[in-house]
């Protein structure tokens, strides 16, 4: 599962159960985020015991993107047998505050900082 565009790259590695988002997600609303949401939903449907969510190279995320991440985290939280580790970078300004806020949606979610 992969989406490769000029500004961003989203992929899921089934062997390592790692979902990665890289680049800059400045899409205009939920319609443009639909292909990304589809990948997120497929990951949740597979119910891996542990999802690594690597955001270390995601430089920018707009408010629609935050909304998409929030909904994804809530879906993962609803799967009682699925844990998630979000991997972020303290070098990217938006991640510090936003990822901690997202952790409130799923208190069992672990944050790993680079």
GROMACS .gro file of C-alpha atoms in nm:
model
  114
    1UNK     CA    1   0.000   0.000   0.000
    2UNK     CA    2   0.161   0.319  -0.115
    3UNK     CA    3   0.091   0.670  -0.240
    4UNK     CA    4   0.381   0.861  -0.393
    5UNK     CA    5   0.327   1.221  -0.494
    6UNK     CA    6   0.563   1.515  -0.551
    7UNK     CA    7   0.500   1.665  -0.206
    8UNK     CA    8   0.440   1.356   0.006
    9UNK     CA    9   0.477   0.982   0.037
   10UNK     CA   10   0.254   0.748   0.241
   11UNK     CA   11   0.318   0.376   0.263
   12UNK     CA   12   0.250   0.071   0.476
   13UNK     CA   13   0.498  -0.213   0.513
   14UNK     CA   14   0.304  -0.527   0.611
   15UNK     CA   15   0.618  -0.712   0.724
   16UNK     CA   16   0.723  -0.451   0.980
   17UNK     CA   17   0.365  -0.320   1.033
   18UNK     CA   18   0.505   0.030   0.980
   19UNK     CA   19   0.289   0.308   0.841
   20UNK     CA   20   0.502   0.601   0.721
   21UNK     CA   21   0.415   0.954   0.616
   22UNK     CA   22   0.685   1.175   0.464
   23UNK     CA   23   0.700   1.518   0.309
   24UNK     CA   24   0.434   1.784   0.334
   25UNK     CA   25   0.061   1.711   0.361
   26UNK     CA   26  -0.113   2.033   0.256
   27UNK     CA   27  -0.412   1.877   0.086
   28UNK     CA   28  -0.734   2.074   0.046
   29UNK     CA   29  -0.995   1.905   0.259
   30UNK     CA   30  -1.119   1.557   0.324
   31UNK     CA   31  -1.183   1.471  -0.041
   32UNK     CA   32  -0.815   1.508  -0.126
   33UNK     CA   33  -0.718   1.305   0.181
   34UNK     CA   34  -0.947   1.015   0.077
   35UNK     CA   35  -0.670   0.793  -0.071
   36UNK     CA   36  -0.464   0.834   0.249
   37UNK     CA   37  -0.769   0.758   0.464
   38UNK     CA   38  -0.821   0.444   0.255
   39UNK     CA   39  -0.469   0.321   0.339
   40UNK     CA   40  -0.522   0.405   0.708
   41UNK     CA   41  -0.851   0.211   0.708
   42UNK     CA   42  -0.688  -0.090   0.542
   43UNK     CA   43  -0.418  -0.094   0.810
   44UNK     CA   44  -0.680  -0.088   1.087
   45UNK     CA   45  -0.882  -0.362   0.913
   46UNK     CA   46  -0.578  -0.593   0.917
   47UNK     CA   47  -0.563  -0.557   1.297
   48UNK     CA   48  -0.188  -0.606   1.340
   49UNK     CA   49  -0.097  -0.646   1.709
   50UNK     CA   50   0.136  -0.343   1.685
   51UNK     CA   51   0.138  -0.052   1.440
   52UNK     CA   52   0.447   0.163   1.407
   53UNK     CA   53   0.337   0.505   1.280
   54UNK     CA   54   0.648   0.681   1.151
   55UNK     CA   55   0.604   1.057   1.112
   56UNK     CA   56   0.974   1.147   1.155
   57UNK     CA   57   0.998   1.284   0.801
   58UNK     CA   58   0.656   1.452   0.786
   59UNK     CA   59   0.759   1.817   0.770
   60UNK     CA   60   0.413   1.975   0.755
   61UNK     CA   61   0.056   1.873   0.827
   62UNK     CA   62  -0.241   2.105   0.786
   63UNK     CA   63  -0.560   2.103   0.995
   64UNK     CA   64  -0.736   1.860   0.760
   65UNK     CA   65  -0.440   1.627   0.800
   66UNK     CA   66  -0.458   1.653   1.180
   67UNK     CA   67  -0.826   1.561   1.152
   68UNK     CA   68  -0.737   1.254   0.942
   69UNK     CA   69  -0.473   1.145   1.196
   70UNK     CA   70  -0.720   1.195   1.482
   71UNK     CA   71  -0.981   0.975   1.317
   72UNK     CA   72  -0.719   0.709   1.244
   73UNK     CA   73  -0.603   0.704   1.606
   74UNK     CA   74  -0.962   0.674   1.728
   75UNK     CA   75  -1.016   0.376   1.493
   76UNK     CA   76  -0.701   0.209   1.624
   77UNK     CA   77  -0.813   0.275   1.983
   78UNK     CA   78  -1.140   0.095   1.912
   79UNK     CA   79  -0.942  -0.220   1.824
   80UNK     CA   80  -0.864  -0.340   2.175
   81UNK     CA   81  -0.595  -0.586   2.060
   82UNK     CA   82  -0.398  -0.330   1.856
   83UNK     CA   83  -0.122  -0.116   2.007
   84UNK     CA   84   0.045   0.180   1.837
   85UNK     CA   85   0.384   0.345   1.862
   86UNK     CA   86   0.406   0.687   1.699
   87UNK     CA   87   0.756   0.785   1.594
   88UNK     CA   88   0.812   1.160   1.574
   89UNK     CA   89   1.093   1.412   1.545
   90UNK     CA   90   1.156   1.691   1.791
   91UNK     CA   91   1.327   1.877   1.507
   92UNK     CA   92   0.991   1.934   1.334
   93UNK     CA   93   0.800   2.212   1.513
   94UNK     CA   94   0.439   2.094   1.463
   95UNK     CA   95   0.502   1.746   1.601
   96UNK     CA   96   0.583   1.823   1.966
   97UNK     CA   97   0.249   1.971   2.064
   98UNK     CA   98   0.028   1.796   1.808
   99UNK     CA   99   0.148   1.441   1.877
  100UNK     CA  100   0.104   1.489   2.252
  101UNK     CA  101  -0.251   1.612   2.185
  102UNK     CA  102  -0.318   1.308   1.967
  103UNK     CA  103  -0.196   1.087   2.250
  104UNK     CA  104  -0.493   1.211   2.453
  105UNK     CA  105  -0.720   1.033   2.203
  106UNK     CA  106  -0.543   0.704   2.275
  107UNK     CA  107  -0.364   0.714   2.613
  108UNK     CA  108  -0.207   0.370   2.553
  109UNK     CA  109  -0.033   0.505   2.242
  110UNK     CA  110   0.342   0.535   2.289
  111UNK     CA  111   0.545   0.825   2.152
  112UNK     CA  112   0.906   0.772   2.043
  113UNK     CA  113   1.113   1.082   1.973
  114UNK     CA  114   1.412   1.109   1.747
   0.00000   0.00000   0.00000
